[in-house]
mmCIF file of C-alpha atoms in Angstrom:
data_model
loop_
_atom_site.group_PDB
_atom_site.id
_atom_site.type_symbol
_atom_site.label_atom_id
_atom_site.label_comp_id
_atom_site.label_asym_id
_atom_site.label_seq_id
_atom_site.Cartn_x
_atom_site.Cartn_y
_atom_site.Cartn_z
ATOM 1 C CA MET A 17 110.997 117.642 127.756
ATOM 2 C CA GLN A 18 112.674 114.584 129.227
ATOM 3 C CA THR A 19 110.312 114.999 132.198
ATOM 4 C CA ILE A 20 107.345 114.738 129.840
ATOM 5 C CA LEU A 21 108.738 111.483 128.434
ATOM 6 C CA HIS A 22 108.676 109.981 131.928
ATOM 7 C CA PHE A 23 104.883 109.995 131.697
ATOM 8 C CA LEU A 24 104.992 107.894 128.515
ATOM 9 C CA ARG A 25 105.683 104.186 128.328
ATOM 10 C CA GLN A 26 109.029 103.329 126.810
ATOM 11 C CA ASP A 27 107.435 101.120 124.163
ATOM 12 C CA TRP A 28 105.231 104.056 123.060
ATOM 13 C CA ILE A 29 108.298 106.274 122.737
ATOM 14 C CA HIS A 30 110.109 103.545 120.844
ATOM 15 C CA SER A 31 107.153 102.976 118.510
ATOM 16 C CA LEU A 32 106.670 106.697 117.889
ATOM 17 C CA GLY A 33 110.350 107.269 117.155
ATOM 18 C CA TRP A 34 110.530 104.468 114.609
ATOM 19 C CA THR A 35 107.200 105.528 113.086
ATOM 20 C CA LEU A 36 108.569 109.035 112.491
ATOM 21 C CA LEU A 37 111.730 107.626 110.888
ATOM 22 C CA HIS A 38 109.834 105.240 108.633
ATOM 23 C CA SER A 39 107.488 108.036 107.553
ATOM 24 C CA LEU A 40 110.373 109.593 105.618
ATOM 25 C CA TRP A 41 110.631 106.758 103.083
ATOM 26 C CA GLN A 42 106.980 105.705 103.306
ATOM 27 C CA HIS A 43 105.667 109.171 102.476
ATOM 28 C CA ALA A 44 108.325 109.583 99.801
ATOM 29 C CA LEU A 45 107.003 106.495 97.992
ATOM 30 C CA ILE A 46 103.441 107.771 98.284
ATOM 31 C CA ALA A 47 104.514 111.191 96.968
ATOM 32 C CA ILE A 48 106.196 109.528 93.968
ATOM 33 C CA SER A 49 103.032 107.495 93.314
ATOM 34 C CA CYS A 50 100.958 110.659 93.605
ATOM 35 C CA ALA A 51 103.228 112.508 91.183
ATOM 36 C CA LEU A 52 102.964 109.687 88.642
ATOM 37 C CA VAL A 53 99.175 109.574 88.894
ATOM 38 C CA LEU A 54 98.925 113.357 88.547
ATOM 39 C CA ALA A 55 101.233 113.237 85.531
ATOM 40 C CA PHE A 56 98.903 110.771 83.786
ATOM 41 C CA THR A 57 95.758 112.726 84.712
ATOM 42 C CA ARG A 58 96.695 116.198 83.539
ATOM 43 C CA HIS A 59 93.553 116.587 81.465
ATOM 44 C CA VAL A 60 91.007 115.496 84.049
ATOM 45 C CA SER A 61 89.149 117.959 86.238
ATOM 46 C CA SER A 62 90.983 119.807 88.986
ATOM 47 C CA ASN A 63 88.601 118.295 91.526
ATOM 48 C CA THR A 64 89.745 114.780 90.561
ATOM 49 C CA ARG A 65 93.386 115.814 90.874
ATOM 50 C CA TYR A 66 92.573 117.401 94.213
ATOM 51 C CA LEU A 67 90.997 114.157 95.451
ATOM 52 C CA ILE A 68 94.073 112.213 94.281
ATOM 53 C CA ALA A 69 96.387 114.479 96.285
ATOM 54 C CA LEU A 70 94.044 114.429 99.287
ATOM 55 C CA ALA A 71 93.875 110.610 99.175
ATOM 56 C CA SER A 72 97.682 110.537 99.138
ATOM 57 C CA LEU A 73 97.815 112.742 102.229
ATOM 58 C CA VAL A 74 95.288 110.622 104.129
ATOM 59 C CA LEU A 75 97.066 107.447 103.026
ATOM 60 C CA SER A 76 100.360 108.823 104.351
ATOM 61 C CA ALA A 77 98.818 109.378 107.765
ATOM 62 C CA LEU A 78 97.141 105.957 107.646
ATOM 63 C CA ILE A 79 100.392 104.184 106.796
ATOM 64 C CA SER A 80 102.134 105.840 109.733
ATOM 65 C CA ALA A 81 99.268 104.861 112.028
ATOM 66 C CA ILE A 82 99.548 101.252 110.817
ATOM 67 C CA THR A 83 103.307 101.322 111.398
ATOM 68 C CA PHE A 84 102.810 102.548 114.956
ATOM 69 C CA TYR A 85 100.191 99.854 115.533
ATOM 70 C CA GLN A 86 102.528 97.165 114.180
ATOM 71 C CA TYR A 87 105.241 98.235 116.586
ATOM 72 C CA GLN A 88 102.797 98.036 119.478
ATOM 73 C CA GLN A 89 101.154 94.736 118.546
ATOM 74 C CA ALA A 90 103.989 92.846 116.868
ATOM 75 C CA SER A 91 104.951 89.342 117.891
ATOM 76 C CA THR A 92 107.165 89.259 120.972
ATOM 77 C CA GLN A 93 108.444 85.720 120.685
ATOM 78 C CA ILE A 94 112.229 85.403 120.712
ATOM 79 C CA ILE A 95 113.744 82.149 119.475
ATOM 80 C CA LEU A 96 117.537 81.797 119.445
ATOM 81 C CA ARG A 97 119.606 78.799 118.447
ATOM 82 C CA PRO A 98 123.378 78.237 118.256
ATOM 83 C CA ALA A 99 124.888 80.252 115.454
ATOM 84 C CA GLN A 100 125.444 78.418 112.193
ATOM 85 C CA LYS A 101 128.240 79.072 109.760
ATOM 86 C CA THR A 102 127.289 81.904 107.494
ATOM 87 C CA ASN A 103 128.757 83.766 104.586
ATOM 88 C CA ALA A 104 131.258 86.379 105.754
ATOM 89 C CA MET A 105 129.615 89.176 103.740
ATOM 90 C CA THR A 106 126.156 88.277 105.053
ATOM 91 C CA SER A 107 127.411 88.214 108.613
ATOM 92 C CA PHE A 108 129.134 91.578 108.097
ATOM 93 C CA ALA A 109 125.918 93.117 106.707
ATOM 94 C CA ASP A 110 123.801 91.726 109.546
ATOM 95 C CA GLU A 111 126.215 93.028 112.146
ATOM 96 C CA ASN A 112 126.246 96.498 110.578
ATOM 97 C CA PHE A 113 122.446 96.580 110.347
ATOM 98 C CA SER A 114 122.138 95.514 113.973
ATOM 99 C CA SER A 115 124.639 98.189 114.958
ATOM 100 C CA VAL A 116 122.607 100.866 113.169
ATOM 101 C CA VAL A 117 119.383 99.697 114.808
ATOM 102 C CA GLN A 118 121.052 99.632 118.214
ATOM 103 C CA LEU A 119 122.474 103.132 117.626
ATOM 104 C CA ILE A 120 119.021 104.500 116.750
ATOM 105 C CA ASN A 121 117.439 102.755 119.743
ATOM 106 C CA GLY A 122 120.037 104.408 121.965
ATOM 107 C CA HIS A 123 118.981 107.884 120.765
ATOM 108 C CA ILE A 124 115.267 107.254 120.199
ATOM 109 C CA ASN A 125 114.278 109.306 123.258
ATOM 110 C CA SER A 126 116.229 112.324 122.010
ATOM 111 C CA LEU A 127 114.607 111.958 118.591
ATOM 112 C CA VAL A 128 111.130 111.993 120.127
ATOM 113 C CA VAL A 129 112.037 115.027 122.264
ATOM 114 C CA ILE A 130 113.118 116.973 119.149
ATOM 115 C CA TRP A 131 109.898 115.994 117.367
ATOM 116 C CA LEU A 132 107.832 116.985 120.391
ATOM 117 C CA VAL A 133 109.419 120.454 120.457
ATOM 118 C CA GLY A 134 108.649 120.978 116.764
ATOM 119 C CA PHE A 135 105.133 119.629 117.210
ATOM 120 C CA LEU A 136 104.428 122.052 120.054
ATOM 121 C CA VAL A 137 105.857 125.020 118.115
ATOM 122 C CA TYR A 138 103.740 124.314 115.028
ATOM 123 C CA SER A 139 100.675 123.622 117.161
ATOM 124 C CA LEU A 140 101.067 126.951 118.936
ATOM 125 C CA LYS A 141 101.512 128.728 115.610
ATOM 126 C CA THR A 142 98.320 127.142 114.280
ATOM 127 C CA LEU A 143 96.350 128.051 117.418
ATOM 128 C CA LEU A 144 97.479 131.676 117.151
ATOM 129 C CA GLU A 145 96.438 131.769 113.503
ATOM 130 C CA TYR A 146 93.042 130.305 114.401
ATOM 131 C CA ARG A 147 92.543 132.892 117.128
ATOM 132 C CA TYR A 148 93.470 135.657 114.696
ATOM 133 C CA CYS A 149 90.903 134.385 112.187
ATOM 134 C CA GLN A 150 88.192 134.313 114.849
ATOM 135 C CA GLN A 151 89.006 137.866 115.834
ATOM 136 C CA LEU A 152 89.022 138.893 112.189
ATOM 137 C CA LYS A 153 85.581 137.358 111.699
ATOM 138 C CA ASN A 154 83.999 139.219 114.619
ATOM 139 C CA SER A 155 85.781 142.563 114.754
ATOM 140 C CA HIS A 156 86.081 145.587 112.446
ATOM 141 C CA ILE A 157 82.886 144.546 110.643
ATOM 142 C CA ILE A 158 80.557 147.042 108.994
ATOM 143 C CA ALA A 159 76.982 146.545 107.872
ATOM 144 C CA THR A 160 76.705 144.745 104.523
ATOM 145 C CA PRO A 161 74.779 146.830 101.948
ATOM 146 C CA LYS A 162 71.385 145.329 101.170
ATOM 147 C CA GLN A 163 72.291 145.212 97.468
ATOM 148 C CA TRP A 164 75.239 142.943 98.168
ATOM 149 C CA GLN A 165 73.237 140.750 100.541
ATOM 150 C CA THR A 166 70.806 140.084 97.692
ATOM 151 C CA ILE A 167 73.605 139.453 95.178
ATOM 152 C CA PHE A 168 75.382 137.136 97.624
ATOM 153 C CA THR A 169 72.224 135.085 98.251
ATOM 154 C CA THR A 170 71.741 134.689 94.498
ATOM 155 C CA LEU A 171 75.337 133.563 94.024
ATOM 156 C CA VAL A 172 75.008 131.022 96.853
ATOM 157 C CA ASP A 173 71.990 129.520 95.111
ATOM 158 C CA LYS A 174 73.874 129.358 91.794
ATOM 159 C CA VAL A 175 76.861 127.614 93.339
ATOM 160 C CA GLY A 176 74.645 125.244 95.315
ATOM 161 C CA ALA A 177 76.298 125.935 98.664
ATOM 162 C CA ARG A 178 74.627 125.693 102.053
ATOM 163 C CA THR A 179 72.225 128.545 102.774
ATOM 164 C CA ASP A 180 73.553 129.381 106.267
ATOM 165 C CA VAL A 181 76.721 130.986 104.879
ATOM 166 C CA THR A 182 76.877 134.727 105.540
ATOM 167 C CA LEU A 183 78.702 137.683 103.984
ATOM 168 C CA ARG A 184 80.560 140.221 106.121
ATOM 169 C CA ILE A 185 82.441 143.343 105.095
ATOM 170 C CA SER A 186 85.711 143.825 106.992
ATOM 171 C CA THR A 187 87.628 147.075 107.352
ATOM 172 C CA PHE A 188 90.653 145.181 108.690
ATOM 173 C CA ALA A 189 90.969 142.117 106.445
ATOM 174 C CA THR A 190 93.188 142.506 103.398
ATOM 175 C CA SER A 191 91.986 139.527 101.393
ATOM 176 C CA PRO A 192 88.761 137.568 100.818
ATOM 177 C CA CYS A 193 88.534 134.356 102.823
ATOM 178 C CA VAL A 194 86.173 131.775 104.275
ATOM 179 C CA ILE A 195 86.211 131.253 108.046
ATOM 180 C CA GLY A 196 84.380 128.460 109.833
ATOM 181 C CA HIS A 197 82.624 125.262 108.804
ATOM 182 C CA PHE A 198 79.497 124.948 110.958
ATOM 183 C CA LYS A 199 78.683 128.652 110.576
ATOM 184 C CA PRO A 200 80.740 129.674 107.547
ATOM 185 C CA VAL A 201 81.456 133.341 106.952
ATOM 186 C CA VAL A 202 82.783 134.888 103.740
ATOM 187 C CA LEU A 203 84.877 137.936 104.616
ATOM 188 C CA LEU A 204 85.131 140.586 101.917
ATOM 189 C CA PRO A 205 87.634 143.407 102.501
ATOM 190 C CA LEU A 206 86.254 146.906 102.205
ATOM 191 C CA GLY A 207 89.150 147.703 99.875
ATOM 192 C CA VAL A 208 87.949 145.074 97.394
ATOM 193 C CA LEU A 209 84.384 146.390 97.595
ATOM 194 C CA MET A 210 85.571 149.929 96.879
ATOM 195 C CA GLY A 211 88.294 149.114 94.342
ATOM 196 C CA MET A 212 86.605 146.634 91.969
ATOM 197 C CA ASN A 213 83.497 146.684 89.840
ATOM 198 C CA GLN A 214 80.450 144.543 90.520
ATOM 199 C CA GLN A 215 81.296 141.811 88.003
ATOM 200 C CA GLN A 216 84.785 141.369 89.426
ATOM 201 C CA ILE A 217 83.503 141.224 93.001
ATOM 202 C CA GLU A 218 80.949 138.600 91.980
ATOM 203 C CA MET A 219 83.804 136.512 90.522
ATOM 204 C CA ILE A 220 85.662 136.679 93.817
ATOM 205 C CA LEU A 221 82.537 135.764 95.753
ATOM 206 C CA LEU A 222 81.871 132.809 93.447
ATOM 207 C CA HIS A 223 85.369 131.520 94.178
ATOM 208 C CA GLU A 224 84.910 131.870 97.943
ATOM 209 C CA ILE A 225 81.425 130.343 97.953
ATOM 210 C CA ALA A 226 82.891 127.395 96.015
ATOM 211 C CA HIS A 227 85.164 126.760 99.017
ATOM 212 C CA VAL A 228 82.071 126.543 101.216
ATOM 213 C CA ARG A 229 80.329 124.110 98.884
ATOM 214 C CA ARG A 230 83.400 121.872 98.784
ATOM 215 C CA ASN A 231 83.826 121.879 102.615
ATOM 216 C CA ASP A 232 87.395 123.085 102.128
ATOM 217 C CA TYR A 233 87.609 124.654 105.598
ATOM 218 C CA LEU A 234 86.918 121.311 107.308
ATOM 219 C CA LEU A 235 89.218 119.345 105.006
ATOM 220 C CA GLY A 236 91.829 122.059 105.435
ATOM 221 C CA PHE A 237 91.704 121.464 109.191
ATOM 222 C CA LEU A 238 92.443 117.773 108.603
ATOM 223 C CA GLN A 239 95.264 118.723 106.237
ATOM 224 C CA THR A 240 96.766 121.122 108.785
ATOM 225 C CA THR A 241 96.618 118.505 111.551
ATOM 226 C CA ILE A 242 98.544 115.978 109.457
ATOM 227 C CA LYS A 243 101.068 118.646 108.448
ATOM 228 C CA ILE A 244 101.703 119.484 112.099
ATOM 229 C CA LEU A 245 102.307 115.835 112.980
ATOM 230 C CA PHE A 246 104.797 115.441 110.120
ATOM 231 C CA PHE A 247 106.178 118.984 109.964
ATOM 232 C CA PHE A 248 109.662 117.619 109.265
ATOM 233 C CA ASN A 249 108.657 115.519 106.255
ATOM 234 C CA PRO A 250 109.363 117.170 102.860
ATOM 235 C CA SER A 251 107.409 114.548 100.901
ATOM 236 C CA LEU A 252 104.233 115.153 102.866
ATOM 237 C CA ARG A 253 104.635 118.913 102.513
ATOM 238 C CA TRP A 254 104.896 118.469 98.734
ATOM 239 C CA ILE A 255 101.656 116.491 98.726
ATOM 240 C CA SER A 256 100.049 119.239 100.802
ATOM 241 C CA ASN A 257 101.187 121.859 98.293
ATOM 242 C CA GLN A 258 99.537 119.889 95.496
ATOM 243 C CA ILE A 259 96.303 119.866 97.509
ATOM 244 C CA ASP A 260 96.472 123.648 97.924
ATOM 245 C CA LYS A 261 97.086 124.184 94.220
ATOM 246 C CA GLU A 262 94.368 121.856 92.965
ATOM 247 C CA ARG A 263 91.900 123.196 95.542
ATOM 248 C CA GLU A 264 92.274 126.701 94.113
ATOM 249 C CA HIS A 265 92.038 125.381 90.559
ATOM 250 C CA ALA A 266 88.831 123.527 91.422
ATOM 251 C CA CYS A 267 87.269 126.692 92.852
ATOM 252 C CA ASP A 268 88.409 128.626 89.771
ATOM 253 C CA ASP A 269 86.651 126.049 87.596
ATOM 254 C CA ILE A 270 83.411 126.410 89.553
ATOM 255 C CA ALA A 271 83.513 130.207 89.256
ATOM 256 C CA VAL A 272 84.206 130.040 85.518
ATOM 257 C CA ALA A 273 81.562 127.350 84.942
ATOM 258 C CA ILE A 274 78.891 129.481 86.579
ATOM 259 C CA SER A 275 79.912 132.816 85.065
ATOM 260 C CA LYS A 276 80.835 131.289 81.684
ATOM 261 C CA ASN A 277 83.389 134.085 81.323
ATOM 262 C CA PRO A 278 87.011 132.918 81.768
ATOM 263 C CA ILE A 279 88.363 136.211 80.393
ATOM 264 C CA LEU A 280 86.577 138.199 83.081
ATOM 265 C CA PHE A 281 87.849 135.814 85.774
ATOM 266 C CA ALA A 282 91.431 136.106 84.484
ATOM 267 C CA ASN A 283 91.178 139.893 84.485
ATOM 268 C CA THR A 284 89.810 139.750 88.026
ATOM 269 C CA LEU A 285 92.821 137.744 89.142
ATOM 270 C CA LYS A 286 95.139 140.263 87.525
ATOM 271 C CA GLU A 287 93.327 143.241 89.021
ATOM 272 C CA PHE A 288 93.269 141.637 92.428
ATOM 273 C CA ALA A 289 97.032 140.949 92.320
ATOM 274 C CA THR A 290 97.822 144.572 91.400
ATOM 275 C CA MET A 291 96.164 145.776 94.599
ATOM 276 C CA GLN A 292 99.383 144.549 96.321
ATOM 277 C CA PHE A 293 97.950 143.064 99.476
ATOM 278 C CA ASN A 294 100.602 142.355 102.074
ATOM 279 C CA GLN A 295 99.116 139.231 103.558
ATOM 280 C CA LYS A 296 98.912 135.884 101.849
ATOM 281 C CA THR A 297 95.502 135.753 100.204
ATOM 282 C CA ALA A 298 92.959 133.018 100.584
ATOM 283 C CA MET A 299 93.024 132.705 96.786
ATOM 284 C CA ASN A 300 96.821 132.234 96.790
ATOM 285 C CA ILE A 301 97.502 134.739 94.021
ATOM 286 C CA THR A 302 100.129 136.971 95.576
ATOM 287 C CA GLY A 303 102.928 135.168 93.763
ATOM 288 C CA ASN A 304 103.425 136.277 90.147
ATOM 289 C CA LYS A 305 104.413 132.798 88.998
ATOM 290 C CA LEU A 306 101.337 131.182 90.510
ATOM 291 C CA LEU A 307 99.142 133.969 89.189
ATOM 292 C CA LEU A 308 100.493 133.438 85.676
ATOM 293 C CA SER A 309 99.948 129.682 85.882
ATOM 294 C CA ARG A 310 96.351 130.143 87.018
ATOM 295 C CA ILE A 311 95.592 132.627 84.259
ATOM 296 C CA THR A 312 97.249 130.606 81.489
ATOM 297 C CA ARG A 313 95.490 127.486 82.744
ATOM 298 C CA LEU A 314 92.138 129.141 82.058
ATOM 299 C CA PHE A 315 93.072 129.485 78.401
ATOM 300 C CA GLY A 316 94.991 126.224 78.033
ATOM 301 C CA SER A 317 93.594 122.895 76.975
ATOM 302 C CA LYS A 318 90.115 122.611 78.416
ATOM 303 C CA ALA A 319 89.879 120.132 81.222
ATOM 304 C CA GLN A 320 87.866 117.141 80.256
ATOM 305 C CA ALA A 321 84.824 116.177 82.279
ATOM 306 C CA THR A 322 85.644 113.851 85.098
ATOM 307 C CA LYS A 323 85.062 110.234 84.206
ATOM 308 C CA SER A 324 84.658 107.480 86.702
ATOM 309 C CA LYS A 325 87.462 105.444 85.154
ATOM 310 C CA TYR A 326 90.006 108.147 85.979
ATOM 311 C CA GLY A 327 88.972 108.289 89.606
ATOM 312 C CA LEU A 328 88.936 104.487 89.796
ATOM 313 C CA LEU A 329 92.367 104.192 88.208
ATOM 314 C CA ALA A 330 93.862 106.825 90.513
ATOM 315 C CA SER A 331 92.316 105.233 93.600
ATOM 316 C CA VAL A 332 93.540 101.741 92.652
ATOM 317 C CA LEU A 333 97.088 102.949 92.005
ATOM 318 C CA ILE A 334 97.303 104.875 95.268
ATOM 319 C CA LEU A 335 95.747 102.060 97.317
ATOM 320 C CA LEU A 336 98.112 99.528 95.742
ATOM 321 C CA SER A 337 101.087 101.695 96.622
ATOM 322 C CA GLY A 338 99.744 101.958 100.162
ATOM 323 C CA LEU A 339 99.341 98.179 100.385
ATOM 324 C CA ILE A 340 102.917 97.632 99.205
ATOM 325 C CA ILE A 341 104.219 100.124 101.742
ATOM 326 C CA THR A 342 102.221 98.492 104.504
ATOM 327 C CA LEU A 343 103.655 95.074 103.662
ATOM 328 C CA CYS A 344 107.167 96.520 103.507
ATOM 329 C CA ALA A 345 106.839 98.419 106.790
ATOM 330 C CA ASN A 346 108.730 95.916 108.889
ATOM 331 C CA ALA A 347 111.614 97.045 111.013
ATOM 332 C CA ASN A 348 111.582 94.651 113.884
ATOM 333 C CA PRO A 349 108.637 96.194 115.760
ATOM 334 C CA THR A 350 108.655 95.743 119.466
ATOM 335 C CA SER A 351 106.382 95.668 122.472
ATOM 336 C CA ASP A 352 106.848 96.295 126.145
ATOM 337 C CA LYS A 353 103.963 94.116 127.340
ATOM 338 C CA LYS A 354 104.949 90.445 127.379
ATOM 339 C CA ILE A 355 107.588 88.437 125.553
ATOM 340 C CA SER A 356 108.392 84.765 125.176
ATOM 341 C CA LEU A 357 111.975 83.489 125.373
ATOM 342 C CA ASN A 358 113.200 80.284 123.746
ATOM 343 C CA VAL A 359 116.981 80.395 123.993
ATOM 344 C CA ALA A 360 119.185 77.366 123.365
ATOM 345 C CA ASP A 361 122.939 77.426 123.974
ATOM 346 C CA VAL A 362 123.609 81.001 122.815
ATOM 347 C CA PRO A 363 125.730 83.755 124.432
ATOM 348 C CA VAL A 364 123.846 85.766 127.043
ATOM 349 C CA GLN A 365 124.957 88.961 125.268
ATOM 350 C CA GLU A 366 123.128 87.858 122.126
ATOM 351 C CA ALA A 367 120.005 86.991 124.092
ATOM 352 C CA LEU A 368 120.002 90.425 125.770
ATOM 353 C CA PHE A 369 120.499 92.124 122.409
ATOM 354 C CA GLU A 370 117.347 90.464 121.055
ATOM 355 C CA VAL A 371 115.388 91.377 124.185
ATOM 356 C CA ASN A 372 116.537 94.990 123.813
ATOM 357 C CA LYS A 373 115.216 95.047 120.248
ATOM 358 C CA LYS A 374 111.847 93.656 121.287
ATOM 359 C CA CYS A 375 111.456 95.853 124.362
ATOM 360 C CA GLY A 376 112.910 99.064 122.977
ATOM 361 C CA SER A 377 115.453 99.107 125.802
ATOM 362 C CA ASN A 378 119.211 99.635 125.793
ATOM 363 C CA GLU A 379 120.471 97.433 128.624
ATOM 364 C CA THR A 380 124.057 96.189 128.617
ATOM 365 C CA LEU A 381 126.168 93.530 130.303
ATOM 366 C CA ALA A 382 129.820 93.391 131.137
ATOM 367 C CA ALA A 383 132.029 93.043 128.075
ATOM 368 C CA ASN A 384 133.309 89.659 129.235
ATOM 369 C CA ALA A 385 129.814 88.194 129.729
ATOM 370 C CA ASN A 386 130.054 85.541 127.013
ATOM 371 C CA GLU A 387 128.553 82.603 128.869
ATOM 372 C CA LYS A 388 125.998 80.552 126.942
ATOM 373 C CA ILE A 389 122.463 80.189 128.207
ATOM 374 C CA THR A 390 119.537 77.840 127.580
ATOM 375 C CA LEU A 391 116.168 79.194 128.661
ATOM 376 C CA VAL A 392 112.468 78.757 127.820
ATOM 377 C CA LEU A 393 109.966 81.242 129.259
ATOM 378 C CA GLU A 394 106.409 82.197 128.260
ATOM 379 C CA ASP A 395 104.669 85.558 128.709
ATOM 380 C CA ILE A 396 107.306 87.280 130.788
ATOM 381 C CA SER A 397 107.658 91.047 131.112
ATOM 382 C CA CYS A 398 110.605 92.846 129.557
ATOM 383 C CA GLN A 399 111.849 93.930 132.961
ATOM 384 C CA GLN A 400 111.749 90.380 134.270
ATOM 385 C CA ALA A 401 113.510 88.995 131.186
ATOM 386 C CA ILE A 402 116.295 91.575 131.430
ATOM 387 C CA GLY A 403 116.610 90.920 135.149
ATOM 388 C CA LEU A 404 116.954 87.161 134.613
ATOM 389 C CA LEU A 405 119.647 87.610 131.961
ATOM 390 C CA LYS A 406 121.565 90.041 134.153
ATOM 391 C CA ASP A 407 121.301 87.716 137.139
ATOM 392 C CA PHE A 408 122.572 84.834 135.025
ATOM 393 C CA ALA A 409 125.518 86.894 133.768
ATOM 394 C CA GLU A 410 126.399 88.064 137.291
ATOM 395 C CA GLY A 411 126.084 84.541 138.668
ATOM 396 C CA ALA A 412 128.316 83.148 135.927
ATOM 397 C CA ALA A 413 130.869 85.888 136.589
ATOM 398 C CA LYS A 414 130.967 85.005 140.314
ATOM 399 C CA GLU A 415 131.525 81.305 139.493
ATOM 400 C CA VAL A 416 134.475 82.230 137.276
ATOM 401 C CA THR A 417 135.913 84.421 140.053
ATOM 402 C CA LYS A 418 135.686 81.569 142.602
ATOM 403 C CA GLU A 419 137.473 79.200 140.283
#
């Protein structure tokens, strides 16, 4: 892995490492904001709650992208003046903060290596799952009875989904699911076709067709990509879980709205769960607790129709939280392109420390290199700046030795 890092610029590694660290508190604040908004919008439609959670996920990724950009494009001007007398506690705090930053900078490469390993593992897992789905879509398929082709076409029209979606009967699949976005396919297990009555099967198909109408497969791909990038982040995973939950609720609502029979849908969920499928179902009803919550929700307080003011309020709150986080995302970003030095009568060690922070490097001088330096340079590379400071320190050390 260290070999791979040699192909990346040090400032990219530095920016990525700090971006990953900052994502922990940034995404946590967004998750808290999301939780508060969801708590105040319990009686709005599931689709609105889904959009709130999805906006939080996208905002999390956007904030991290902005943080990375800030590290890459931040000001590189270094201005140092002779130290003034400061409060002892303030000086102690600054020294400790600088020590922590320097410690992290010293291990930033290792941090990125660990992230890269996790990223590759989760990426491979996702690719294998995608390949399995493609195989499932094209193998072990039997001819769909004409009766069910007609029923499926009617249900697609009722839901208002795209007309190019097709129905396939699988002898291998163990749960209904939607595969693909450009050529969507609804897979119906043969066991469901043989084990449920027509009304129950239509309920399941309505739920799956609702996924097609909502473009959930495409949005799910975006969700998965962000989850892979931040696989280590518990706050982002919580947001993702809320998306999964509200997505299923929204499809439930569409199925119930079209059938106008919540009791039948609840019984279908119960019957489907008792079939004891081994794999995780596309409808997410293998867990008894989740099944109970979905059934009781159908008979709880009826969700109010979505009003524009709720969506506007949620969007404003989330965007404001994102703006605050963006303004707060400042941890001495650095760049490895060009820097400007304006140093006046300060120890060379202090000057090198500031250059290290700006360049993402970890260069050191001899412990006794305490000579003061005055220097003004414009648009100089990090390597040149470090070289000049080292040359000055070595030259000063030789002068002391001669004396």
